[in-house]
Amino acid sequence: MSQHHNLIGGDWTPSASGQTFESRNPARTSDVIGVFPQSDAADVDAAVQAARAAFKTWSTMPAPARGDILRRAGDLLTERKDELARAMTREMGKPFFETKGDVQEAIDTAYYAASETRRMFGHTVPSELPNKFNMTIRRPLGVVGVITAWNFPVAVPSWNLLPGLAAGCTFVFKPSEEAPHSGELFVRILLEAGVPEGVINLVQGAGAAGAAIAEHPSVDAISFTGSSETGAKIGETCGRMLKRYLAEMGGKNPIIAMDDANLDLVVEGVLWGAFGTTGQRCTATSRLIVHESIHDEVVDRLKAKAGALRLGYGNDDATEMGPVINQKAIDKIASYIAIGKQEGATVALGGHRADGPGLKDGYFWQPTIFTNVKAGMRIEQEEIFGPVLSVIKVSSYDEAIAVANGVKYGLSSSIYTNDIRLAYRAMHELEAGITYINAPTIGAEAHMPFGGVKATGNGHREGGWEVFEFYTETKTVYVDYSGGLQRAQIDNEA
Ligand code: NAD
């Protein structure tokens, strides 16, 4: 069984307390991946000191030189893509073809962030006074704590660490306790690419380690990916301590299928959206809002396709859907099956733990479809985070939009229609950070802003050019070359 350590200022060290935890394969629970440090405030403090010490040198390095390191990271991720994806599948369960996609997102992000180091634009703006020059420049934000979920164990850290490195920040990174090995492998690649000692510090552990990062006075900002419940707690700390805070949280993402939609596309899209990553994506399609005239046909076709999905260990080539992450997830899904039945919904497919050949030693759940779901039911409102789709029948576009918007979350959304008028209305009317037209709720691209509204986000965006707004501070600069004192708003009074 391999022993793993934290990375503090370039040294791999055990936790100060000596406490550890295990990471296990969710498809084969007897397979222990390794033992990791269970960190606490003492480890976090050492990591923050190291990140603070490294900040001056890293933040003053020319940004394009930082970009060269990121480009090397992209090259190494490309070389190691299969090896890394195999390890990620073993640790968090999604099939190999999906973990390869996860690594590809990190590769795209590395090259994109590297290219941004030659932009990092400020503005030059006319002054209201003569012989005066106004501009803005960007300064690196500082020491940032990155706390992540396990479901995209390389892509999500990459969305934060890579643009943040480009911007000149240094980091304390805490991966999820469900994917510590994947987090470590990613950090090792960044080190090999040339990220200097202390610039990225890795602290393994559970929620207490995350809380200690948020509470540390020398951490300037937190970027968090996880549940809305945890995100709200960290938000309270950041609010009290006046820290900048990026939060990417839960979802209850709808696909609307209108009566004029291409049914083949709808069925393929819902299948991928709802059961890809075993429904454990923040952007998973957990609600299908379908026009009554196509409801029965769509449900029949979905049942046939979802019922035929091959469950198994994601590193076996035949596997189409992997396990859920742990026993807690199994218990949560089971409780929502009971809630749904109690509320009067019908289990049209699945509804049970899957325990066929090769599945007994893992956390497998059958692809599950609820029909007769009404807006407002808990299974329609709350994030289950598993392979469970709720189907809601509607009779008009307006009703579909009202149902789609009637939840507290607002991450991703989709409409299938061939009516261009409805497509454009939906772009504006769906309350979500992301809307897809004739595509499912998943499929983010690295160079586009990513994030949610309502209880999913707090106004910032990962990805694309907007993430640099988070990782930098704007400095406004006035240069007066008039040779005299010019008083704004006084000397230029109308
Ligand atoms: P989680 O909230 O349980 O944990 C997320 C991270 O927060 C972990 O690293 C955990 O150790 C840490 N943590 C837990 N308690 C903490 C505390 N009090 N203070 C600081 N850190 C703490 O979430 P999870 O189960 O790992 O992930 C699933 C959730 O993540 C789902 O809700 C999913 O929708 C969401 N998610 C969102 C996005 C997005 O971009 N919007 C992406 C992936 C996952």
Coordinates of C-alpha atoms and ligand atoms in Angstrom, one line a residue:
M1 CA 0.0 0.0 0.0
S2 CA 1.7 3.3 -1.0
Q3 CA 2.2 6.1 1.5
H4 CA 1.6 9.6 0.2
H5 CA 2.5 13.0 1.6
N6 CA 1.7 16.7 1.5
L7 CA 3.8 19.0 -0.6
I8 CA 5.0 21.9 1.5
G9 CA 7.5 24.3 -0.1
G10 CA 9.0 21.6 -2.3
D11 CA 9.2 18.9 0.4
W12 CA 7.0 15.9 0.6
T13 CA 6.0 15.6 4.2
P14 CA 3.6 13.6 6.4
S15 CA 0.9 15.4 8.3
A16 CA 2.1 17.1 11.6
S17 CA -0.4 14.9 13.5
G18 CA 0.6 11.7 11.8
Q19 CA -3.1 11.0 11.0
T20 CA -3.9 9.4 7.6
F21 CA -6.8 8.2 5.5
E22 CA -7.2 5.7 2.6
S23 CA -8.3 6.2 -0.9
R24 CA -10.1 3.2 -2.4
N25 CA -11.4 2.2 -5.8
P26 CA -15.2 2.7 -5.8
A27 CA -15.6 -0.1 -8.4
R28 CA -13.6 -2.6 -6.3
T29 CA -13.6 -1.4 -2.8
S30 CA -10.9 -3.9 -1.7
D31 CA -8.5 -2.1 -3.9
V32 CA -6.7 0.5 -1.8
I33 CA -5.0 3.1 -3.9
G34 CA -2.9 4.6 -1.1
V35 CA -2.7 6.2 2.3
F36 CA -2.7 10.0 2.5
P37 CA -2.1 12.6 5.2
Q38 CA -5.1 13.7 7.2
S39 CA -4.1 17.4 7.5
D40 CA -5.1 20.0 10.0
A41 CA -4.4 23.7 10.7
A42 CA -0.7 23.1 11.4
D43 CA -0.1 21.6 8.0
V44 CA -2.2 24.3 6.4
D45 CA -0.1 27.0 8.2
A46 CA 3.1 25.5 6.9
A47 CA 1.7 25.4 3.3
V48 CA 0.5 29.0 3.5
Q49 CA 3.9 30.2 4.7
A50 CA 5.6 28.4 1.8
A51 CA 3.1 29.9 -0.7
R52 CA 3.6 33.4 0.8
A53 CA 7.4 33.0 0.6
A54 CA 7.3 32.0 -3.1
F55 CA 4.9 34.8 -4.1
K56 CA 7.4 37.6 -4.7
T57 CA 9.6 35.7 -7.1
W58 CA 6.8 34.0 -9.0
S59 CA 4.6 37.1 -9.3
T60 CA 7.4 39.2 -10.6
M61 CA 8.5 36.7 -13.2
P62 CA 7.5 38.0 -16.7
A63 CA 4.1 36.5 -17.4
P64 CA 5.2 35.0 -20.8
A65 CA 7.9 33.1 -18.9
R66 CA 5.2 31.6 -16.6
G67 CA 3.4 30.8 -19.8
D68 CA 6.4 28.7 -21.0
I69 CA 6.0 26.5 -17.9
L70 CA 2.3 26.1 -18.5
R71 CA 2.9 25.1 -22.1
R72 CA 5.4 22.4 -20.8
A73 CA 2.7 21.3 -18.4
G74 CA 0.3 20.9 -21.4
D75 CA 2.9 18.9 -23.3
L76 CA 3.5 16.6 -20.3
L77 CA -0.2 16.1 -19.7
T78 CA -0.5 15.1 -23.4
E79 CA 2.3 12.6 -23.1
R80 CA 0.9 11.1 -19.9
K81 CA -2.8 11.4 -20.8
D82 CA -3.6 7.6 -20.8
E83 CA -1.5 6.9 -17.7
L84 CA -3.1 9.7 -15.7
A85 CA -6.6 8.8 -16.9
R86 CA -6.2 5.2 -15.9
A87 CA -5.2 6.3 -12.4
M88 CA -8.2 8.7 -12.2
T89 CA -10.6 6.0 -13.3
R90 CA -9.3 3.7 -10.6
E91 CA -9.7 6.4 -8.0
M92 CA -13.1 8.0 -8.8
G93 CA -14.8 5.5 -11.1
K94 CA -15.8 7.2 -14.3
P95 CA -14.9 5.2 -17.5
F96 CA -11.5 5.6 -19.1
F97 CA -12.9 7.5 -22.1
E98 CA -14.3 10.1 -19.7
T99 CA -11.2 10.5 -17.6
K100 CA -9.3 11.0 -20.9
G101 CA -11.7 13.8 -21.6
D102 CA -11.0 15.2 -18.1
V103 CA -7.3 15.3 -18.8
Q104 CA -7.9 16.8 -22.2
E105 CA -9.7 19.7 -20.5
A106 CA -6.6 20.3 -18.4
I107 CA -4.4 20.2 -21.6
D108 CA -6.7 22.7 -23.3
T109 CA -6.6 24.9 -20.2
A110 CA -2.8 24.7 -20.0
Y111 CA -2.4 25.9 -23.6
Y112 CA -5.1 28.5 -23.3
A113 CA -3.7 29.9 -20.0
A114 CA -0.2 30.0 -21.5
S115 CA -1.5 32.0 -24.4
E116 CA -3.2 34.5 -22.1
T117 CA 0.1 35.3 -20.5
R118 CA 0.9 37.3 -23.7
R119 CA -2.3 39.3 -23.3
M120 CA -3.4 40.1 -19.7
F121 CA -4.8 43.3 -21.2
G122 CA -5.4 46.5 -19.2
H123 CA -7.1 49.5 -20.6
T124 CA -5.9 52.9 -21.7
V125 CA -8.6 55.6 -21.4
P126 CA -8.7 59.3 -22.2
S127 CA -8.2 61.6 -19.2
E128 CA -10.6 64.4 -18.5
L129 CA -7.6 66.7 -18.0
P130 CA -4.9 67.7 -20.5
N131 CA -1.5 66.1 -20.4
K132 CA -2.6 63.3 -18.3
F133 CA -2.6 59.6 -19.1
N134 CA -5.0 57.0 -17.6
M135 CA -4.7 53.3 -17.7
T136 CA -5.3 50.1 -15.8
I137 CA -2.9 47.3 -15.1
R138 CA -3.4 43.9 -13.6
R139 CA -1.6 42.7 -10.5
P140 CA -1.5 39.0 -9.3
L141 CA -4.0 38.5 -6.5
G142 CA -1.7 36.7 -4.0
V143 CA -1.9 33.4 -2.1
V144 CA -5.0 31.5 -3.2
G145 CA -6.6 28.4 -1.5
V146 CA -8.1 26.0 -4.0
I147 CA -10.6 23.5 -2.6
T148 CA -12.1 21.0 -5.0
A149 CA -14.6 18.2 -5.5
W150 CA -13.7 14.7 -6.7
N151 CA -15.8 14.3 -9.9
F152 CA -13.4 16.1 -12.2
P153 CA -10.2 15.4 -10.3
V154 CA -7.8 17.0 -12.8
A155 CA -10.0 19.3 -15.0
V156 CA -11.5 21.3 -12.1
P157 CA -8.1 21.9 -10.3
S158 CA -6.7 22.8 -13.7
W159 CA -9.4 25.5 -14.3
N160 CA -8.1 27.2 -11.2
L161 CA -4.4 26.4 -10.8
L162 CA -3.4 27.0 -14.4
P163 CA -4.9 30.5 -15.0
G164 CA -4.0 31.4 -11.4
L165 CA -0.3 30.4 -12.2
A166 CA -0.5 32.4 -15.4
A167 CA -1.6 35.4 -13.4
G168 CA 1.3 35.1 -10.9
C169 CA -0.6 33.7 -7.9
T170 CA 0.8 31.0 -5.5
F171 CA -1.4 28.2 -4.1
V172 CA -2.4 26.0 -1.3
F173 CA -4.4 23.2 -3.1
K174 CA -6.6 20.7 -1.2
P175 CA -8.1 18.1 -3.5
S176 CA -11.2 16.1 -2.4
E177 CA -10.5 13.4 0.1
E178 CA -12.2 11.1 -2.5
A179 CA -9.5 11.9 -5.2
P180 CA -6.2 12.7 -3.4
H181 CA -4.1 10.5 -5.7
S182 CA -5.4 12.2 -8.9
G183 CA -4.7 15.6 -7.3
E184 CA -1.1 14.6 -6.4
L185 CA -0.4 13.2 -9.9
F186 CA -1.5 16.5 -11.4
V187 CA 0.7 18.5 -9.0
R188 CA 3.7 16.3 -9.8
I189 CA 3.2 17.1 -13.5
L190 CA 3.2 20.8 -12.7
L191 CA 6.4 20.4 -10.8
E192 CA 8.0 18.5 -13.6
A193 CA 7.0 21.2 -16.0
G194 CA 9.0 23.7 -13.9
V195 CA 6.6 25.3 -11.4
P196 CA 9.1 26.4 -8.7
E197 CA 9.1 25.1 -5.1
G198 CA 6.5 26.7 -2.9
V199 CA 4.4 28.0 -5.7
I200 CA 2.0 25.1 -5.4
N201 CA 1.6 23.4 -2.0
L202 CA -0.6 20.3 -1.7
V203 CA -2.5 19.7 1.5
Q204 CA -4.5 16.4 1.6
G205 CA -7.4 15.8 3.9
A206 CA -11.0 16.2 4.7
G207 CA -13.3 19.3 5.2
A208 CA -11.4 20.4 8.3
A209 CA -8.3 21.0 6.2
G210 CA -10.4 23.0 3.7
A211 CA -11.9 25.1 6.6
A212 CA -8.4 25.8 7.9
I213 CA -7.3 27.1 4.5
A214 CA -10.4 29.4 4.4
E215 CA -9.7 30.6 8.0
H216 CA -6.0 31.4 7.4
P217 CA -5.4 35.1 7.6
S218 CA -2.5 35.0 5.0
V219 CA -4.7 33.4 2.3
D220 CA -6.0 36.2 0.1
A221 CA -8.7 34.3 -1.8
I222 CA -10.5 31.0 -2.0
S223 CA -11.7 29.2 -5.1
F224 CA -14.1 26.4 -4.1
T225 CA -15.8 23.7 -6.1
G226 CA -18.3 21.5 -4.3
S227 CA -21.8 21.4 -2.8
S228 CA -23.8 24.6 -2.1
E229 CA -24.0 23.6 1.6
T230 CA -20.2 23.6 1.9
G231 CA -19.9 26.6 -0.3
A232 CA -22.1 28.7 1.9
K233 CA -20.0 27.8 5.0
I234 CA -16.8 28.9 3.3
G235 CA -18.6 32.0 2.0
E236 CA -19.4 33.0 5.6
T237 CA -15.7 32.8 6.5
C238 CA -14.6 34.7 3.4
G239 CA -17.3 37.4 4.1
R240 CA -16.2 37.8 7.7
M241 CA -12.5 37.9 6.7
L242 CA -13.1 40.1 3.6
K243 CA -11.5 37.6 1.2
R244 CA -12.3 37.3 -2.5
Y245 CA -14.3 34.1 -3.1
L246 CA -15.1 32.1 -6.2
A247 CA -17.7 29.4 -5.6
E248 CA -18.9 26.8 -8.1
M249 CA -21.6 24.6 -6.6
G250 CA -24.5 22.3 -7.2
G251 CA -27.0 22.0 -10.0
K252 CA -30.4 20.6 -11.0
N253 CA -30.0 21.0 -14.7
P254 CA -32.9 20.7 -17.1
I255 CA -33.2 19.7 -20.7
I256 CA -36.3 21.0 -22.3
A257 CA -37.5 18.9 -25.3
M258 CA -40.2 20.7 -27.4
D259 CA -42.7 19.0 -29.7
D260 CA -40.7 19.9 -32.8
A261 CA -37.4 18.5 -31.5
N262 CA -35.3 15.9 -33.3
L263 CA -36.1 12.9 -31.2
D264 CA -32.9 11.0 -32.0
L265 CA -30.9 14.0 -30.8
V266 CA -33.0 14.3 -27.6
V267 CA -32.6 10.7 -26.7
E268 CA -28.8 10.7 -27.3
G269 CA -28.4 14.0 -25.5
V270 CA -30.5 13.0 -22.4
L271 CA -28.7 9.7 -22.2
W272 CA -25.3 11.3 -22.2
G273 CA -26.4 14.2 -20.0
A274 CA -28.1 12.1 -17.3
F275 CA -26.0 9.0 -17.1
G276 CA -22.5 10.3 -18.2
T277 CA -20.2 10.3 -15.1
T278 CA -23.0 8.2 -13.5
G279 CA -24.9 11.5 -13.1
Q280 CA -22.2 12.9 -10.9
R281 CA -21.5 16.1 -12.8
C282 CA -22.4 19.5 -11.5
T283 CA -23.8 19.9 -15.0
A284 CA -25.6 16.5 -15.2
T285 CA -29.0 16.5 -16.8
S286 CA -31.2 15.6 -13.8
R287 CA -34.5 16.9 -15.2
L288 CA -36.1 16.2 -18.6
I289 CA -38.9 18.7 -19.2
V290 CA -40.7 17.2 -22.1
H291 CA -43.6 18.3 -24.3
E292 CA -46.7 16.0 -23.7
S293 CA -46.9 15.1 -27.4
I294 CA -43.5 13.4 -27.5
H295 CA -43.4 12.3 -23.8
D296 CA -44.3 8.6 -24.2
E297 CA -42.0 8.0 -27.2
V298 CA -39.0 9.8 -25.6
V299 CA -39.5 7.9 -22.3
D300 CA -39.8 4.5 -24.0
R301 CA -36.7 5.1 -26.1
L302 CA -34.7 6.4 -23.1
K303 CA -35.7 3.3 -21.0
A304 CA -34.5 1.0 -23.7
K305 CA -31.1 2.8 -24.1
A306 CA -30.5 3.5 -20.4
G307 CA -31.5 0.0 -19.4
A308 CA -28.9 -1.4 -21.8
L309 CA -25.9 0.7 -20.5
R310 CA -23.1 -1.6 -19.5
L311 CA -22.1 -1.0 -15.9
G312 CA -18.6 -2.0 -14.6
Y313 CA -15.1 -1.0 -13.7
G314 CA -14.2 2.0 -15.8
N315 CA -10.8 0.6 -16.8
D316 CA -12.6 -2.3 -18.6
D317 CA -13.0 -1.4 -22.2
A318 CA -16.7 -2.5 -22.4
T319 CA -17.8 -0.3 -19.5
E320 CA -20.2 2.6 -20.3
M321 CA -21.2 3.6 -16.8
G322 CA -19.1 3.4 -13.7
P323 CA -20.0 3.3 -10.0
V324 CA -21.0 6.2 -7.7
I325 CA -18.3 7.5 -5.4
N326 CA -19.0 5.9 -2.0
Q327 CA -21.5 4.3 0.4
K328 CA -22.8 7.8 1.4
A329 CA -23.8 8.4 -2.3
I330 CA -25.6 5.0 -2.4
D331 CA -27.5 5.9 0.8
K332 CA -28.4 9.3 -0.5
I333 CA -29.7 7.9 -3.8
A334 CA -31.7 5.2 -2.0
S335 CA -33.3 7.8 0.2
Y336 CA -34.3 9.9 -2.8
I337 CA -35.8 6.8 -4.5
A338 CA -38.0 6.4 -1.4
I339 CA -38.8 10.1 -1.3
G340 CA -39.8 10.0 -5.0
K341 CA -42.1 7.1 -4.5
Q342 CA -43.7 8.7 -1.5
E343 CA -44.3 11.9 -3.5
G344 CA -46.2 9.9 -6.1
A345 CA -43.6 9.6 -8.9
T346 CA -43.2 6.3 -10.8
V347 CA -39.9 4.5 -11.0
A348 CA -40.0 3.7 -14.8
L349 CA -36.5 2.3 -14.8
G350 CA -34.0 1.1 -12.2
G351 CA -34.4 2.3 -8.7
H352 CA -32.0 -0.2 -7.1
R353 CA -28.4 -0.9 -6.3
A354 CA -26.8 -2.8 -9.2
D355 CA -25.3 -6.1 -8.0
G356 CA -24.9 -8.2 -11.1
P357 CA -21.6 -10.1 -11.9
G358 CA -18.6 -8.0 -11.3
L359 CA -20.6 -5.3 -9.5
K360 CA -20.9 -6.7 -6.0
D361 CA -17.6 -5.2 -4.7
G362 CA -18.4 -1.7 -5.9
Y363 CA -20.9 1.2 -5.4
F364 CA -23.0 0.6 -8.5
W365 CA -26.6 2.0 -9.0
Q366 CA -28.9 1.1 -11.8
P367 CA -29.7 3.9 -14.3
T368 CA -32.9 5.2 -12.9
I369 CA -35.8 7.2 -14.5
F370 CA -38.7 8.7 -12.6
T371 CA -41.8 9.6 -14.5
N372 CA -45.0 11.3 -13.3
V373 CA -42.7 13.9 -11.6
K374 CA -44.4 17.2 -10.8
A375 CA -42.7 20.5 -10.4
G376 CA -42.0 21.2 -6.8
M377 CA -41.4 17.5 -5.7
R378 CA -38.2 17.1 -3.8
I379 CA -36.8 14.8 -6.5
E380 CA -37.4 17.6 -9.0
Q381 CA -35.9 20.3 -6.7
E382 CA -32.9 18.8 -4.9
E383 CA -29.5 17.6 -6.2
I384 CA -29.3 13.8 -6.0
F385 CA -25.9 13.5 -7.7
G386 CA -26.3 10.1 -9.1
P387 CA -27.8 8.3 -12.2
V388 CA -31.3 9.5 -11.5
L389 CA -33.4 11.4 -14.1
S390 CA -36.8 13.0 -13.3
V391 CA -39.1 13.4 -16.2
I392 CA -41.7 16.3 -16.1
K393 CA -44.4 16.5 -18.7
V394 CA -45.5 20.0 -19.9
S395 CA -47.9 21.3 -22.5
S396 CA -46.2 24.5 -23.6
Y397 CA -42.9 26.4 -24.0
D398 CA -43.9 28.9 -21.2
E399 CA -44.7 26.1 -18.8
A400 CA -41.3 24.4 -19.6
I401 CA -39.4 27.6 -18.9
A402 CA -41.3 28.1 -15.6
V403 CA -40.5 24.5 -14.5
A404 CA -36.8 24.9 -15.6
N405 CA -36.4 28.1 -13.6
G406 CA -38.4 26.9 -10.6
V407 CA -35.4 25.5 -8.7
K408 CA -32.8 27.2 -6.4
Y409 CA -29.9 26.2 -8.7
G410 CA -28.8 27.7 -12.0
L411 CA -25.8 26.1 -13.6
S412 CA -26.5 24.6 -17.0
S413 CA -29.6 24.3 -19.1
S414 CA -30.7 23.1 -22.5
I415 CA -33.5 23.2 -25.1
Y416 CA -34.1 20.9 -28.0
T417 CA -36.2 22.7 -30.6
N418 CA -36.1 23.5 -34.3
D419 CA -38.0 26.8 -33.8
I420 CA -35.4 29.5 -33.9
R421 CA -37.7 31.9 -32.1
L422 CA -38.0 29.6 -29.1
A423 CA -34.3 28.9 -29.1
Y424 CA -33.5 32.6 -28.9
R425 CA -36.1 33.2 -26.2
A426 CA -34.7 30.3 -24.2
M427 CA -31.1 31.8 -24.4
H428 CA -32.5 34.8 -22.6
E429 CA -35.2 33.3 -20.4
L430 CA -33.4 30.3 -18.8
E431 CA -32.0 31.2 -15.4
A432 CA -28.6 29.6 -15.7
G433 CA -25.0 30.4 -16.3
I434 CA -24.9 28.1 -19.4
T435 CA -27.5 27.3 -22.0
Y436 CA -27.1 24.8 -24.8
I437 CA -29.3 24.7 -27.9
N438 CA -29.8 21.2 -29.3
A439 CA -27.1 19.7 -27.1
P440 CA -27.2 18.3 -23.6
T441 CA -26.3 20.2 -20.4
I442 CA -22.7 19.1 -20.4
G443 CA -19.8 20.0 -22.7
A444 CA -17.9 23.0 -21.4
E445 CA -14.9 24.3 -23.4
A446 CA -11.8 25.6 -21.6
H447 CA -11.8 29.0 -23.4
M448 CA -15.4 29.9 -22.5
P449 CA -16.6 31.3 -19.1
F450 CA -18.0 28.6 -16.9
G451 CA -20.2 29.1 -13.8
G452 CA -23.7 29.3 -12.4
V453 CA -26.3 31.7 -11.1
K454 CA -28.6 31.5 -8.0
A455 CA -27.4 28.9 -5.5
T456 CA -24.9 27.5 -7.9
G457 CA -22.5 30.4 -8.0
N458 CA -21.5 33.7 -6.5
G459 CA -21.0 35.8 -9.6
H460 CA -17.5 34.8 -10.6
R461 CA -16.6 32.6 -13.6
E462 CA -14.0 29.9 -14.1
G463 CA -12.7 29.3 -17.6
G464 CA -12.2 31.6 -20.5
W465 CA -11.0 35.2 -20.2
E466 CA -13.3 35.9 -17.2
V467 CA -11.3 33.7 -14.8
F468 CA -8.4 36.3 -15.0
E469 CA -10.7 38.8 -13.4
F470 CA -10.7 36.6 -10.3
Y471 CA -6.9 35.9 -10.2
T472 CA -5.8 39.5 -10.7
E473 CA -6.5 42.8 -9.0
T474 CA -7.1 45.8 -11.2
K475 CA -4.8 48.8 -10.5
T476 CA -5.9 52.2 -11.8
V477 CA -2.9 54.4 -12.8
Y478 CA -2.9 58.2 -13.5
V479 CA 0.2 59.8 -15.0
D480 CA 0.2 63.6 -15.0
Y481 CA 2.8 65.0 -17.3
S482 CA 1.5 68.6 -17.3
G483 CA 4.1 69.8 -14.9
G484 CA 1.5 71.5 -12.7
L485 CA -1.2 70.4 -10.1
Q486 CA -4.4 69.5 -12.0
R487 CA -7.4 68.9 -9.8
A488 CA -9.9 66.5 -11.2
Q489 CA -13.6 67.7 -10.8
I490 CA -12.4 71.1 -9.7
D491 CA -10.1 72.5 -12.5
N492 CA -12.4 71.0 -15.2
E493 CA -15.7 72.2 -13.6
A494 CA -18.4 72.8 -16.3
Ligands
NAD1 P1 -18.3 18.8 -0.9 O1 -18.9 20.1 -0.7 O2 -18.7 17.7 0.1 O3 -16.8 18.8 -0.9 C1 -16.0 19.7 -1.8 C2 -14.7 20.0 -1.1 O4 -14.9 20.8 0.0 C3 -13.9 18.8 -0.7 O5 -12.5 19.0 -1.0 C4 -14.1 18.8 0.8 O6 -13.1 18.2 1.6 C5 -14.2 20.3 1.1 N1 -14.9 20.7 2.4 C6 -15.9 20.0 3.0 N2 -16.3 20.7 4.1 C7 -15.6 21.8 4.1 C8 -15.6 23.0 5.0 N3 -16.4 23.1 6.0 N4 -14.7 24.0 4.7 C9 -13.9 23.9 3.6 N5 -13.8 22.8 2.8 C10 -14.7 21.8 3.0 O7 -18.7 18.3 -2.4 P2 -18.4 16.9 -3.1 O8 -19.3 15.9 -2.6 O9 -16.9 16.7 -3.1 O10 -18.8 17.3 -4.6 C11 -20.0 17.2 -5.1 C12 -20.6 18.6 -5.3 O11 -19.8 19.4 -6.0 C13 -22.0 18.6 -6.0 O12 -22.9 19.5 -5.4 C14 -21.6 19.1 -7.4 O13 -22.7 19.7 -8.1 C15 -20.5 20.1 -7.0 N6 -19.7 20.4 -8.2 C16 -19.8 21.7 -8.7 C17 -19.0 22.0 -9.8 C18 -19.2 23.3 -10.5 O14 -18.3 23.8 -11.2 N7 -20.3 24.1 -10.3 C19 -18.1 21.1 -10.4 C20 -18.0 19.9 -9.7 C21 -18.8 19.5 -8.6

